[in-house]
């Protein structure tokens, strides 16, 4: 693994189903983030984690949950998917959240909820 | 929270210059980022400003005025591969990023 990866690449899901989007980074970054990107709205923060064992809510957390059991993994779970959760989901990581360095983005997961 | 505004679309000719403006209202400021995003791909970092002034990186430059809540990204000597969305993002006092909706730049031959 090099950098930050996400799985699956894309998924079609029936409404009401449970789904976990996976995100793994091998850069030993402390901070990790989940965004959704919708046309005309840009990237919106769903949840974040500043370090393993801690999580926080972003701008649009409802319907989503996260966990951060270790430094490398930051899964996003939709407990009961709804059509409004159709979006492209990006995971990102940052060494510490501070400083001049940028966030690094994964390739994204395109999710369609029918 | 943050309120970040940038134009929706811009069109320019190959070899020309385009300036993408971004205005923001912030509840804490720890820097402004510009990202490039090609269709179907992840955003990639272009520039970072935390102090007032101009940062130049090859064909791309970014300017910041904190007192005016204003930044711009300048793309010079436009190439076809510069056709993409350009995202302005502000980092707040809690070190989280808030993004504008993005500006789609189309470069025409």
mmCIF file of C-alpha atoms in Angstrom:
data_model
loop_
_atom_site.group_PDB
_atom_site.id
_atom_site.type_symbol
_atom_site.label_atom_id
_atom_site.label_comp_id
_atom_site.label_asym_id
_atom_site.label_seq_id
_atom_site.Cartn_x
_atom_site.Cartn_y
_atom_site.Cartn_z
ATOM 1 C CA UNK A 1 0.000 0.000 0.000
ATOM 2 C CA UNK A 2 1.304 3.472 -0.844
ATOM 3 C CA UNK A 3 -0.485 6.532 0.488
ATOM 4 C CA UNK A 4 -4.186 6.328 1.172
ATOM 5 C CA UNK A 5 -6.601 3.754 -0.241
ATOM 6 C CA UNK A 6 -10.367 3.384 -0.215
ATOM 7 C CA UNK A 7 -12.664 0.459 -0.866
ATOM 8 C CA UNK A 8 -14.870 -0.201 -2.660
ATOM 9 C CA UNK A 9 -14.280 1.999 -5.697
ATOM 10 C CA UNK A 10 -17.991 2.127 -6.351
ATOM 11 C CA UNK A 11 -21.124 0.512 -4.946
ATOM 12 C CA UNK A 12 -24.825 0.381 -5.671
ATOM 13 C CA UNK A 13 -26.818 -0.169 -2.504
ATOM 14 C CA UNK A 14 -30.478 -0.725 -1.719
ATOM 15 C CA UNK A 15 -32.036 1.757 0.681
ATOM 16 C CA UNK A 16 -32.120 0.485 4.247
ATOM 17 C CA UNK A 17 -28.974 -1.606 3.897
ATOM 18 C CA UNK A 18 -25.920 -1.187 6.077
ATOM 19 C CA UNK A 19 -22.653 -0.265 4.375
ATOM 20 C CA UNK A 20 -19.088 0.334 5.535
ATOM 21 C CA UNK A 21 -16.659 2.320 3.413
ATOM 22 C CA UNK A 22 -13.056 1.464 4.156
ATOM 23 C CA UNK A 23 -10.097 3.831 4.323
ATOM 24 C CA UNK A 24 -6.503 2.866 5.047
ATOM 25 C CA UNK A 25 -3.332 4.955 5.052
ATOM 26 C CA UNK A 26 0.267 3.848 5.472
ATOM 27 C CA UNK A 27 1.796 7.268 6.139
ATOM 28 C CA UNK A 28 1.327 7.103 9.943
ATOM 29 C CA UNK A 29 -0.729 10.277 9.810
ATOM 30 C CA UNK A 30 -2.511 11.180 13.032
ATOM 31 C CA UNK A 31 -5.494 13.012 11.544
ATOM 32 C CA UNK A 32 -8.065 11.446 9.208
ATOM 33 C CA UNK A 33 -11.232 12.804 7.627
ATOM 34 C CA UNK A 34 -14.301 11.709 5.692
ATOM 35 C CA UNK A 35 -15.915 14.039 3.156
ATOM 36 C CA UNK A 36 -18.792 13.719 0.750
ATOM 37 C CA UNK A 37 -18.804 15.581 -2.546
ATOM 38 C CA UNK A 38 -22.029 16.520 -4.282
ATOM 39 C CA UNK A 39 -22.470 18.552 -7.437
ATOM 40 C CA UNK A 40 -22.684 22.253 -6.670
ATOM 41 C CA UNK A 41 -21.947 21.780 -2.977
ATOM 42 C CA UNK A 42 -18.285 20.967 -2.908
ATOM 43 C CA UNK A 43 -16.628 18.794 -0.289
ATOM 44 C CA UNK A 44 -18.377 18.626 3.075
ATOM 45 C CA UNK A 45 -16.836 17.143 6.207
ATOM 46 C CA UNK A 46 -18.758 14.211 7.690
ATOM 47 C CA UNK A 47 -16.534 13.023 10.554
ATOM 48 C CA UNK A 48 -12.918 13.393 11.526
ATOM 49 C CA UNK A 49 -10.347 11.916 13.885
ATOM 50 C CA UNK A 50 -7.378 13.875 15.207
ATOM 51 C CA UNK A 51 -5.683 10.751 16.579
ATOM 52 C CA UNK A 52 -6.358 7.058 17.121
ATOM 53 C CA UNK A 53 -9.104 6.536 19.696
ATOM 54 C CA UNK A 54 -10.807 9.898 19.125
ATOM 55 C CA UNK A 55 -13.450 11.033 16.644
ATOM 56 C CA UNK A 56 -15.480 14.179 16.032
ATOM 57 C CA UNK A 57 -18.487 15.337 14.048
ATOM 58 C CA UNK A 58 -18.143 17.493 10.975
ATOM 59 C CA UNK A 59 -20.660 19.544 9.071
ATOM 60 C CA UNK A 60 -22.943 16.686 7.935
ATOM 61 C CA UNK A 61 -22.625 13.754 10.398
ATOM 62 C CA UNK A 62 -26.235 12.532 10.533
ATOM 63 C CA UNK A 63 -26.697 8.977 9.269
ATOM 64 C CA UNK A 64 -22.984 8.197 9.472
ATOM 65 C CA UNK A 65 -20.675 6.769 12.125
ATOM 66 C CA UNK A 66 -16.922 6.261 12.307
ATOM 67 C CA UNK A 67 -14.366 4.504 14.465
ATOM 68 C CA UNK A 68 -10.606 4.880 14.830
ATOM 69 C CA UNK A 69 -9.257 1.774 16.518
ATOM 70 C CA UNK A 70 -5.730 2.311 15.167
ATOM 71 C CA UNK A 71 -3.690 4.899 13.273
ATOM 72 C CA UNK A 72 -4.068 3.375 9.821
ATOM 73 C CA UNK A 73 -7.795 2.650 9.458
ATOM 74 C CA UNK A 74 -10.815 4.949 9.515
ATOM 75 C CA UNK A 75 -14.002 3.184 8.344
ATOM 76 C CA UNK A 76 -17.232 5.076 7.657
ATOM 77 C CA UNK A 77 -20.519 3.245 8.303
ATOM 78 C CA UNK A 78 -23.962 4.015 6.968
ATOM 79 C CA UNK A 79 -26.266 2.151 9.375
ATOM 80 C CA UNK A 80 -29.356 2.333 7.141
ATOM 81 C CA UNK A 81 -28.633 3.920 3.772
ATOM 82 C CA UNK A 82 -31.019 6.473 2.239
ATOM 83 C CA UNK A 83 -31.056 7.850 -1.343
ATOM 84 C CA UNK A 84 -29.800 11.265 -0.136
ATOM 85 C CA UNK A 85 -26.539 9.556 0.786
ATOM 86 C CA UNK A 86 -25.817 8.982 -2.887
ATOM 87 C CA UNK A 87 -22.520 10.799 -3.313
ATOM 88 C CA UNK A 88 -18.796 10.478 -3.864
ATOM 89 C CA UNK A 89 -16.991 9.869 -0.581
ATOM 90 C CA UNK A 90 -13.378 10.905 -0.038
ATOM 91 C CA UNK A 91 -11.169 9.915 2.836
ATOM 92 C CA UNK A 92 -8.198 12.150 3.657
ATOM 93 C CA UNK A 93 -5.310 12.161 6.085
ATOM 94 C CA UNK A 94 -2.888 14.705 7.515
ATOM 95 C CA UNK A 95 0.247 14.316 9.670
ATOM 96 C CA UNK A 96 -1.238 16.252 12.572
ATOM 97 C CA UNK A 97 -3.937 18.601 11.283
ATOM 98 C CA UNK A 98 -1.696 21.632 11.791
ATOM 99 C CA UNK A 99 1.151 23.229 9.917
ATOM 100 C CA UNK A 100 1.790 23.904 6.282
ATOM 101 C CA UNK A 101 1.283 20.378 5.009
ATOM 102 C CA UNK A 102 -1.807 19.528 3.053
ATOM 103 C CA UNK A 103 -4.404 16.850 3.539
ATOM 104 C CA UNK A 104 -3.869 13.857 1.271
ATOM 105 C CA UNK A 105 -6.961 12.435 -0.379
ATOM 106 C CA UNK A 106 -7.844 8.873 -1.271
ATOM 107 C CA UNK A 107 -9.230 8.036 -4.721
ATOM 108 C CA UNK A 108 -12.859 8.144 -3.573
ATOM 109 C CA UNK A 109 -15.831 5.796 -3.378
ATOM 110 C CA UNK A 110 -18.831 6.439 -5.599
ATOM 111 C CA UNK A 111 -21.952 5.295 -3.737
ATOM 112 C CA UNK A 112 -25.429 5.060 -5.223
ATOM 113 C CA UNK A 113 -28.369 4.341 -2.916
ATOM 114 C CA UNK A 114 -31.536 3.223 -4.669
ATOM 115 C CA UNK B 1 -18.490 27.997 10.452
ATOM 116 C CA UNK B 2 -17.159 29.163 7.133
ATOM 117 C CA UNK B 3 -18.791 30.787 4.104
ATOM 118 C CA UNK B 4 -16.616 30.368 1.034
ATOM 119 C CA UNK B 5 -17.541 31.756 -2.376
ATOM 120 C CA UNK B 6 -15.923 31.175 -5.747
ATOM 121 C CA UNK B 7 -17.259 31.405 -9.304
ATOM 122 C CA UNK B 8 -18.920 28.305 -10.702
ATOM 123 C CA UNK B 9 -17.320 28.263 -14.140
ATOM 124 C CA UNK B 10 -14.620 30.009 -16.176
ATOM 125 C CA UNK B 11 -13.470 29.518 -19.757
ATOM 126 C CA UNK B 12 -10.158 30.595 -21.233
ATOM 127 C CA UNK B 13 -7.987 30.007 -24.276
ATOM 128 C CA UNK B 14 -4.850 27.892 -24.321
ATOM 129 C CA UNK B 15 -1.828 30.046 -23.478
ATOM 130 C CA UNK B 16 -3.903 32.682 -21.682
ATOM 131 C CA UNK B 17 -4.099 33.634 -18.001
ATOM 132 C CA UNK B 18 -7.062 32.970 -15.722
ATOM 133 C CA UNK B 19 -7.653 34.292 -12.205
ATOM 134 C CA UNK B 20 -10.017 32.433 -9.879
ATOM 135 C CA UNK B 21 -11.238 34.499 -6.947
ATOM 136 C CA UNK B 22 -12.263 33.161 -3.561
ATOM 137 C CA UNK B 23 -13.861 35.131 -0.734
ATOM 138 C CA UNK B 24 -14.438 33.752 2.719
ATOM 139 C CA UNK B 25 -15.933 34.581 6.089
ATOM 140 C CA UNK B 26 -14.333 32.635 8.870
ATOM 141 C CA UNK B 27 -14.694 31.852 12.557
ATOM 142 C CA UNK B 28 -10.974 31.314 12.913
ATOM 143 C CA UNK B 29 -8.285 31.192 10.261
ATOM 144 C CA UNK B 30 -5.288 28.881 9.989
ATOM 145 C CA UNK B 31 -4.506 29.069 6.320
ATOM 146 C CA UNK B 32 -6.047 28.854 2.863
ATOM 147 C CA UNK B 33 -5.477 26.022 0.400
ATOM 148 C CA UNK B 34 -6.087 25.621 -3.305
ATOM 149 C CA UNK B 35 -6.667 22.178 -4.796
ATOM 150 C CA UNK B 36 -7.026 20.936 -8.361
ATOM 151 C CA UNK B 37 -9.509 18.184 -9.128
ATOM 152 C CA UNK B 38 -9.844 16.497 -12.504
ATOM 153 C CA UNK B 39 -13.164 14.840 -13.283
ATOM 154 C CA UNK B 40 -13.512 11.510 -11.494
ATOM 155 C CA UNK B 41 -10.343 11.972 -9.482
ATOM 156 C CA UNK B 42 -9.340 13.061 -5.989
ATOM 157 C CA UNK B 43 -8.325 16.647 -5.183
ATOM 158 C CA UNK B 44 -4.604 17.323 -5.340
ATOM 159 C CA UNK B 45 -2.766 20.093 -3.509
ATOM 160 C CA UNK B 46 -1.725 23.214 -5.415
ATOM 161 C CA UNK B 47 -0.886 25.917 -2.891
ATOM 162 C CA UNK B 48 -1.062 27.129 0.682
ATOM 163 C CA UNK B 49 -1.193 30.689 2.048
ATOM 164 C CA UNK B 50 -1.285 31.704 5.681
ATOM 165 C CA UNK B 51 0.324 35.157 5.469
ATOM 166 C CA UNK B 52 -0.724 38.026 3.215
ATOM 167 C CA UNK B 53 0.919 38.150 -0.168
ATOM 168 C CA UNK B 54 1.695 36.148 -3.246
ATOM 169 C CA UNK B 55 3.044 32.585 -3.382
ATOM 170 C CA UNK B 56 4.399 31.521 -6.764
ATOM 171 C CA UNK B 57 4.879 27.958 -7.939
ATOM 172 C CA UNK B 58 5.755 27.704 -11.595
ATOM 173 C CA UNK B 59 2.697 28.524 -13.698
ATOM 174 C CA UNK B 60 0.459 28.738 -10.630
ATOM 175 C CA UNK B 61 0.390 31.580 -8.091
ATOM 176 C CA UNK B 62 -1.873 32.194 -5.134
ATOM 177 C CA UNK B 63 -2.572 35.438 -3.290
ATOM 178 C CA UNK B 64 -4.063 36.066 0.134
ATOM 179 C CA UNK B 65 -5.441 39.138 1.898
ATOM 180 C CA UNK B 66 -6.585 38.161 5.368
ATOM 181 C CA UNK B 67 -8.064 41.580 6.163
ATOM 182 C CA UNK B 68 -10.299 41.357 3.081
ATOM 183 C CA UNK B 69 -11.095 37.639 3.394
ATOM 184 C CA UNK B 70 -9.911 37.225 -0.173
ATOM 185 C CA UNK B 71 -7.667 34.943 -2.168
ATOM 186 C CA UNK B 72 -7.066 34.251 -5.817
ATOM 187 C CA UNK B 73 -5.410 31.510 -7.813
ATOM 188 C CA UNK B 74 -3.639 32.633 -10.969
ATOM 189 C CA UNK B 75 -3.040 30.130 -13.733
ATOM 190 C CA UNK B 76 -0.605 31.316 -16.414
ATOM 191 C CA UNK B 77 0.246 29.904 -19.848
ATOM 192 C CA UNK B 78 -2.853 27.749 -19.752
ATOM 193 C CA UNK B 79 -2.603 24.236 -21.129
ATOM 194 C CA UNK B 80 -5.381 21.844 -22.088
ATOM 195 C CA UNK B 81 -4.493 19.657 -19.102
ATOM 196 C CA UNK B 82 -5.398 22.561 -16.787
ATOM 197 C CA UNK B 83 -9.084 21.942 -17.550
ATOM 198 C CA UNK B 84 -10.327 20.887 -14.101
ATOM 199 C CA UNK B 85 -12.153 22.081 -11.020
ATOM 200 C CA UNK B 86 -10.243 24.320 -8.621
ATOM 201 C CA UNK B 87 -11.229 24.195 -4.973
ATOM 202 C CA UNK B 88 -10.633 26.929 -2.410
ATOM 203 C CA UNK B 89 -10.465 25.654 1.172
ATOM 204 C CA UNK B 90 -10.069 27.501 4.474
ATOM 205 C CA UNK B 91 -8.632 25.866 7.594
ATOM 206 C CA UNK B 92 -10.373 27.015 10.740
ATOM 207 C CA UNK B 93 -9.275 27.456 14.330
ATOM 208 C CA UNK B 94 -9.809 23.730 14.952
ATOM 209 C CA UNK B 95 -7.626 22.845 11.944
ATOM 210 C CA UNK B 96 -10.518 21.491 9.905
ATOM 211 C CA UNK B 97 -10.953 22.407 6.230
ATOM 212 C CA UNK B 98 -14.064 23.981 4.749
ATOM 213 C CA UNK B 99 -14.326 23.962 0.972
ATOM 214 C CA UNK B 100 -15.924 26.217 -1.585
ATOM 215 C CA UNK B 101 -18.103 24.567 -4.221
ATOM 216 C CA UNK B 102 -15.276 24.721 -6.749
ATOM 217 C CA UNK B 103 -14.645 26.559 -10.030
ATOM 218 C CA UNK B 104 -14.693 24.527 -13.232
ATOM 219 C CA UNK B 105 -12.110 25.873 -15.674
ATOM 220 C CA UNK B 106 -12.404 24.912 -19.331
ATOM 221 C CA UNK B 107 -9.392 25.561 -21.549
ATOM 222 C CA UNK B 108 -10.165 25.866 -25.258
ATOM 223 C CA UNK B 109 -7.723 25.547 -28.115
#
